[in-house]
Each structure stands twice: as C-alpha cells, then as structure tokens.
mmCIF file with all atom_site columns, C-alpha atoms in Angstrom:
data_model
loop_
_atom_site.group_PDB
_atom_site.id
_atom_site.type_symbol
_atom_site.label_atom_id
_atom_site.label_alt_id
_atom_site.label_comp_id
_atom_site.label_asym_id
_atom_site.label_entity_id
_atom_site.label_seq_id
_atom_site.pdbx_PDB_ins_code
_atom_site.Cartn_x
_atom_site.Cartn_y
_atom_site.Cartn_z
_atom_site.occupancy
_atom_site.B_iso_or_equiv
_atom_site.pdbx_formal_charge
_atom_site.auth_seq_id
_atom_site.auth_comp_id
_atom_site.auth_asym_id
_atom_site.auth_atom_id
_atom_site.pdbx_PDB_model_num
ATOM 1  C CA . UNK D 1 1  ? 23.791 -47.685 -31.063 1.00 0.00 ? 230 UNK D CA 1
ATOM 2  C CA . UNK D 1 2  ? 27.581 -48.972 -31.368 1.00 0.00 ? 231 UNK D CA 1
ATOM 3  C CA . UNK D 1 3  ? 28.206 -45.986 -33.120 1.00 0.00 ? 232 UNK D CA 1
ATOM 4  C CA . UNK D 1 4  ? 27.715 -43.869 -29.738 1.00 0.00 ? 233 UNK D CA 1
ATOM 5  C CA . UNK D 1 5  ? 30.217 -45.417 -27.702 1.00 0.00 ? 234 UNK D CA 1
ATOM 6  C CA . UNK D 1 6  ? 33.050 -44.778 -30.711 1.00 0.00 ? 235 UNK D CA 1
ATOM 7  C CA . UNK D 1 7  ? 31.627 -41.147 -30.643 1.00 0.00 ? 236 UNK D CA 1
ATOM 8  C CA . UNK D 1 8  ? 31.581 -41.335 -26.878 1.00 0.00 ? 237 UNK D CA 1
ATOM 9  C CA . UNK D 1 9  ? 35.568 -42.355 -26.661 1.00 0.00 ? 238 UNK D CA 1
ATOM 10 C CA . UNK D 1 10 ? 36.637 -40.196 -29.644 1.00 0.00 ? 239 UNK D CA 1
ATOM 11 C CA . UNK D 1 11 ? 35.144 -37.481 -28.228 1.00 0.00 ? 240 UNK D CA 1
ATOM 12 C CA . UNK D 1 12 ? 36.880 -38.017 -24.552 1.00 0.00 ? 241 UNK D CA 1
ATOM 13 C CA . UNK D 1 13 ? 40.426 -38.536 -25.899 1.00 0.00 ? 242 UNK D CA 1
ATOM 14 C CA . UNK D 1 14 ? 40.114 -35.635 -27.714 1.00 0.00 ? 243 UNK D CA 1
ATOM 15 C CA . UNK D 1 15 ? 38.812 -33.382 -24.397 1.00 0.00 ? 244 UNK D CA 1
ATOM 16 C CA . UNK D 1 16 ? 42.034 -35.139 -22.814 1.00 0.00 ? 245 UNK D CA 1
ATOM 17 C CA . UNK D 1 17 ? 43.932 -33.338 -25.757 1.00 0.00 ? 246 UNK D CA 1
ATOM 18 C CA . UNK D 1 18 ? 43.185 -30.759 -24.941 1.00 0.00 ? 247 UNK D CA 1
ATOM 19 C CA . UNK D 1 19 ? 43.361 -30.147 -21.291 1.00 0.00 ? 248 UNK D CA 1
ATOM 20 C CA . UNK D 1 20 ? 46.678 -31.169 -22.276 1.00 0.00 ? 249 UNK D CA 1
ATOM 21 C CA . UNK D 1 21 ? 47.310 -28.489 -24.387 1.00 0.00 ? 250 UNK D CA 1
ATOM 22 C CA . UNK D 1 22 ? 47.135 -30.564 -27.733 1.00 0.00 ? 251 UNK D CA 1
ATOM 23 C CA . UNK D 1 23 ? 44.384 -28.537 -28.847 1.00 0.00 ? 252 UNK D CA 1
ATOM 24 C CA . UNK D 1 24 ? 45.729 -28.625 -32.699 1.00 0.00 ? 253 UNK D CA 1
ATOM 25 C CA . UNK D 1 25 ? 46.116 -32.419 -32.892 1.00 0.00 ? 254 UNK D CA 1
ATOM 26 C CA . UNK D 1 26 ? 42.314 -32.563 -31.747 1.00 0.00 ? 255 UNK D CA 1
ATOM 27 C CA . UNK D 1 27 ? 40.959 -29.991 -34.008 1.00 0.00 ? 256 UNK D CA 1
ATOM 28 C CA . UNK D 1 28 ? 43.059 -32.206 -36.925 1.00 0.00 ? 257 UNK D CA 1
ATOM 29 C CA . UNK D 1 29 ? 41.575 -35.762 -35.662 1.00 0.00 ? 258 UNK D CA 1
ATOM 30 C CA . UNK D 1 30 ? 38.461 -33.947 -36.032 1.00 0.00 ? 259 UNK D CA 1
ATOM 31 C CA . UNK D 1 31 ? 39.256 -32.695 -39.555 1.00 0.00 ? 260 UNK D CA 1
ATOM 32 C CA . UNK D 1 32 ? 40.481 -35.628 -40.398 1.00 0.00 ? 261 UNK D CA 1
ATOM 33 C CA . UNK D 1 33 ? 37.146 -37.799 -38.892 1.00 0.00 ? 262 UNK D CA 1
ATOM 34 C CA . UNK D 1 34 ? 34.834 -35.097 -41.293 1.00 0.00 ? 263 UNK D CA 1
ATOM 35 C CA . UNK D 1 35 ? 36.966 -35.810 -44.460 1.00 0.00 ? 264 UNK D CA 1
ATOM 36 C CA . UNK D 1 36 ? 36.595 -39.072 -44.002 1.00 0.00 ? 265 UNK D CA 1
ATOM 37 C CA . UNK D 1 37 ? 33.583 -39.818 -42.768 1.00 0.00 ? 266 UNK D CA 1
ATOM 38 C CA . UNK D 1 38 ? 32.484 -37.490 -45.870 1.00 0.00 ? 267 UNK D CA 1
ATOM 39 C CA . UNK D 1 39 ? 34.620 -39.837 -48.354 1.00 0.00 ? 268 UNK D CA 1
ATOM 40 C CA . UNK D 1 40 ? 33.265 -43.600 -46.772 1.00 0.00 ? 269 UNK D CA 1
ATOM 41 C CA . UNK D 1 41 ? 30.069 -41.756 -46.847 1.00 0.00 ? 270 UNK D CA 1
ATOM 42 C CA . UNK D 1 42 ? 30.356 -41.481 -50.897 1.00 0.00 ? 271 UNK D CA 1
ATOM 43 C CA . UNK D 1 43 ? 32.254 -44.875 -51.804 1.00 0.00 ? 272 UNK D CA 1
ATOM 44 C CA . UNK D 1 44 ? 29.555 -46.540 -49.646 1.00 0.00 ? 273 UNK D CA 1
ATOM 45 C CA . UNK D 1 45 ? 26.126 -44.455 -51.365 1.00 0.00 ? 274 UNK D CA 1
ATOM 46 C CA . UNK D 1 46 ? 27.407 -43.827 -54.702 1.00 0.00 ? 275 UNK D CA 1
ATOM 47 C CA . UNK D 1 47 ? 29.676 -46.348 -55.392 1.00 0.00 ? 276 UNK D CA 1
ATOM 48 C CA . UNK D 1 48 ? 28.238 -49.387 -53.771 1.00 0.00 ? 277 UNK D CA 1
ATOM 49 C CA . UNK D 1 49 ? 24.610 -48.596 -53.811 1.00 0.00 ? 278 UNK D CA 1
ATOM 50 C CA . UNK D 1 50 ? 23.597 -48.861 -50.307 1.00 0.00 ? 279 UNK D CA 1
ATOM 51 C CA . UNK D 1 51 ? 21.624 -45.995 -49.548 1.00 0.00 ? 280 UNK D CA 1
ATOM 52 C CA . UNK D 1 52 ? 21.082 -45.023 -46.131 1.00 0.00 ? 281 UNK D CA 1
ATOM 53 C CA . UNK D 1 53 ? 23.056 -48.248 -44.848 1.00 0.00 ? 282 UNK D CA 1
ATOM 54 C CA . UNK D 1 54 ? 26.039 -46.934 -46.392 1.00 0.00 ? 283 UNK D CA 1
ATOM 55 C CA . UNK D 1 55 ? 25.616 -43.957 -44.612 1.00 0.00 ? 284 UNK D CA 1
ATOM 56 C CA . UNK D 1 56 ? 25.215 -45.808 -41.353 1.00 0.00 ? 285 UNK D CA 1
ATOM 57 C CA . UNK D 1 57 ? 28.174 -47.239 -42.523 1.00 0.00 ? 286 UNK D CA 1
ATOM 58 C CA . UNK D 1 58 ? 30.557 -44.919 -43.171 1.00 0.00 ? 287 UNK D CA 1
ATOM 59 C CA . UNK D 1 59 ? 29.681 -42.471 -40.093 1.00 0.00 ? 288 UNK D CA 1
ATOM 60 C CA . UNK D 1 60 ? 30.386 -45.397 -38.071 1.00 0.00 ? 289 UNK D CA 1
ATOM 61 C CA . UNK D 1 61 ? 33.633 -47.077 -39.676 1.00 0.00 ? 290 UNK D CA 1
ATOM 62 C CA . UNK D 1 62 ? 35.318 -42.760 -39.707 1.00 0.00 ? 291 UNK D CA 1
ATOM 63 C CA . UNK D 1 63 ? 34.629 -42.538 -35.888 1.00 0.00 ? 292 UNK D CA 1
ATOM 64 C CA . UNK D 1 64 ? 36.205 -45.879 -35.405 1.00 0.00 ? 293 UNK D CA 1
ATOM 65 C CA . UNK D 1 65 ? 38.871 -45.452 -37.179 1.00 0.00 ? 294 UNK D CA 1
ATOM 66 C CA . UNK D 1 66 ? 39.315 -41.609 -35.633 1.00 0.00 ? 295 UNK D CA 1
ATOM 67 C CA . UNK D 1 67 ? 38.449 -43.862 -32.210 1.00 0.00 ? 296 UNK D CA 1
ATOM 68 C CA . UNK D 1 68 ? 41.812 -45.495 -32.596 1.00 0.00 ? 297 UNK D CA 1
ATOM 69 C CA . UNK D 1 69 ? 44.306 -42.985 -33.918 1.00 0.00 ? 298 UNK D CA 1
ATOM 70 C CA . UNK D 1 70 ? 42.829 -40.819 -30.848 1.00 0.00 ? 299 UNK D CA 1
ATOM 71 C CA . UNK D 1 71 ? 43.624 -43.671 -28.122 1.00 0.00 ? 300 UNK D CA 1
ATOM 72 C CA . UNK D 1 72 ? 47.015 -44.142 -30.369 1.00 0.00 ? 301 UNK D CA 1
ATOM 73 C CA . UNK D 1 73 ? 48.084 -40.968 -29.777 1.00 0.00 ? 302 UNK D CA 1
ATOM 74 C CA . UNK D 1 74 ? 47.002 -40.820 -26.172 1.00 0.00 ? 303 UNK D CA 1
ATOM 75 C CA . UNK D 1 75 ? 49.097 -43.924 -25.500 1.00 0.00 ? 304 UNK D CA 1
ATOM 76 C CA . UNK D 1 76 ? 52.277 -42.491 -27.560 1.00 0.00 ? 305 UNK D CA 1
ATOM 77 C CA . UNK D 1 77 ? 51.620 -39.035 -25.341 1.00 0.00 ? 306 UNK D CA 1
ATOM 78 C CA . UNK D 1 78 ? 51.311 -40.957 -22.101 1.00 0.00 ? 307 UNK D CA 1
ATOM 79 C CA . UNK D 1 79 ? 54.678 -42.751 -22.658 1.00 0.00 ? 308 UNK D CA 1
ATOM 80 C CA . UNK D 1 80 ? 56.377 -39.804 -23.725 1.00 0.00 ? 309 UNK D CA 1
ATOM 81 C CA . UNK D 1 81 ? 55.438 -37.692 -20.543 1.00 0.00 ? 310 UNK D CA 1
ATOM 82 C CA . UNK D 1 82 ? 57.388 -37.514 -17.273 1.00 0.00 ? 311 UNK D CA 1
ATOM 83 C CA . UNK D 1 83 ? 53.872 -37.868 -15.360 1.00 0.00 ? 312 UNK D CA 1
ATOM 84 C CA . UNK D 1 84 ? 51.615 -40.103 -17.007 1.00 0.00 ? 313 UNK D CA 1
ATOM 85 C CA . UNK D 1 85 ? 48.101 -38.680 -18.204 1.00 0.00 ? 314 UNK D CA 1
ATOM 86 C CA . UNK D 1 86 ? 45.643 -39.101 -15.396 1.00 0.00 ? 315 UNK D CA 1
ATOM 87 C CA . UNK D 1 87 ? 42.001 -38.920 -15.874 1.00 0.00 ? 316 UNK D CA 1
ATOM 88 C CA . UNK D 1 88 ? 41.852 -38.266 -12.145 1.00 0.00 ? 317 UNK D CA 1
ATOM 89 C CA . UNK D 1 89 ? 40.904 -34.770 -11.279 1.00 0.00 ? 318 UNK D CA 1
ATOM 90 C CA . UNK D 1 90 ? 43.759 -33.406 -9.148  1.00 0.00 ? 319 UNK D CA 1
ATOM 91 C CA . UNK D 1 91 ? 42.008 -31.914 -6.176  1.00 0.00 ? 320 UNK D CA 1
ATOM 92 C CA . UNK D 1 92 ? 45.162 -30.914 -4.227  1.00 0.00 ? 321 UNK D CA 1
#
C-alpha cells in the first residue's frame, strides 16, 4: 500500500509539469521511472533471489526515487519562476 501514495505524488508533480508546459521533462521522469524500475526489478529477482518480493521491491524503491527527483524539480521550477507554482485553480 506505501507504494500508492509514491505513485500518487509522482504522478501529481508530473500533471503539474505539465500544465506548466514541461511536458518533456515529465514524459523523461517517466522514462526514466520504467528503465529503472525495469533494472531494480532484475538486480532484485535475478541477482538476489527474491522472487516476487524483489519485484515488490524494485517497483516501489523506482517510484520513490522518481517521487523525489519529481518534487526536486518542482521546487527548483518554483524558485526559478516570477509567480510561484500554485496548485490553486485560478478561477478569476
């Protein structure tokens, strides 16, 4: 179950992408989650003999670690912009 909230927020930061027009750095986090996720996936079955934990595993430790480059980079973008990133619908 803790691997849905790490989807959850990995998935959010990168909709925020891309309402703010960073639709290429999503679509790479989310290359770069598969390729990994794919690679922890095969050190953790093949190489370490887990089996299905391994799996587990992996999936979970490539969406964390996609989890955190995602809220990096939404932290670097918010300083870098004149008005902050709001996750406040602007009805005005």
């Amino acid at each position: 179950m803790q691997g849905y909230y790490l989807f959850a927020h990995k998935s959010n930061g990168r909709a925020i992408l891309i309402s703010n027009e960073r639709a290429k750095i999503s679509f790479y986090l989310l290359a770069t989650s598969s390729i990994l996720n794919l690679l922890l996936n095969l050190l953790f079955i093949l190489v370490l003999q887990l089996g299905v934990l391994g799996s587990a595993l992996g999936t979970v430790l490539a969406q964390g670690i996609t989890m955190l480059v995602t809220l990096y980079l939404l932290a670097k973008m918010d300083r870098q912009e004149e008005e902050p990133v709001s996750l406040k619908p602007d009805l005005s």
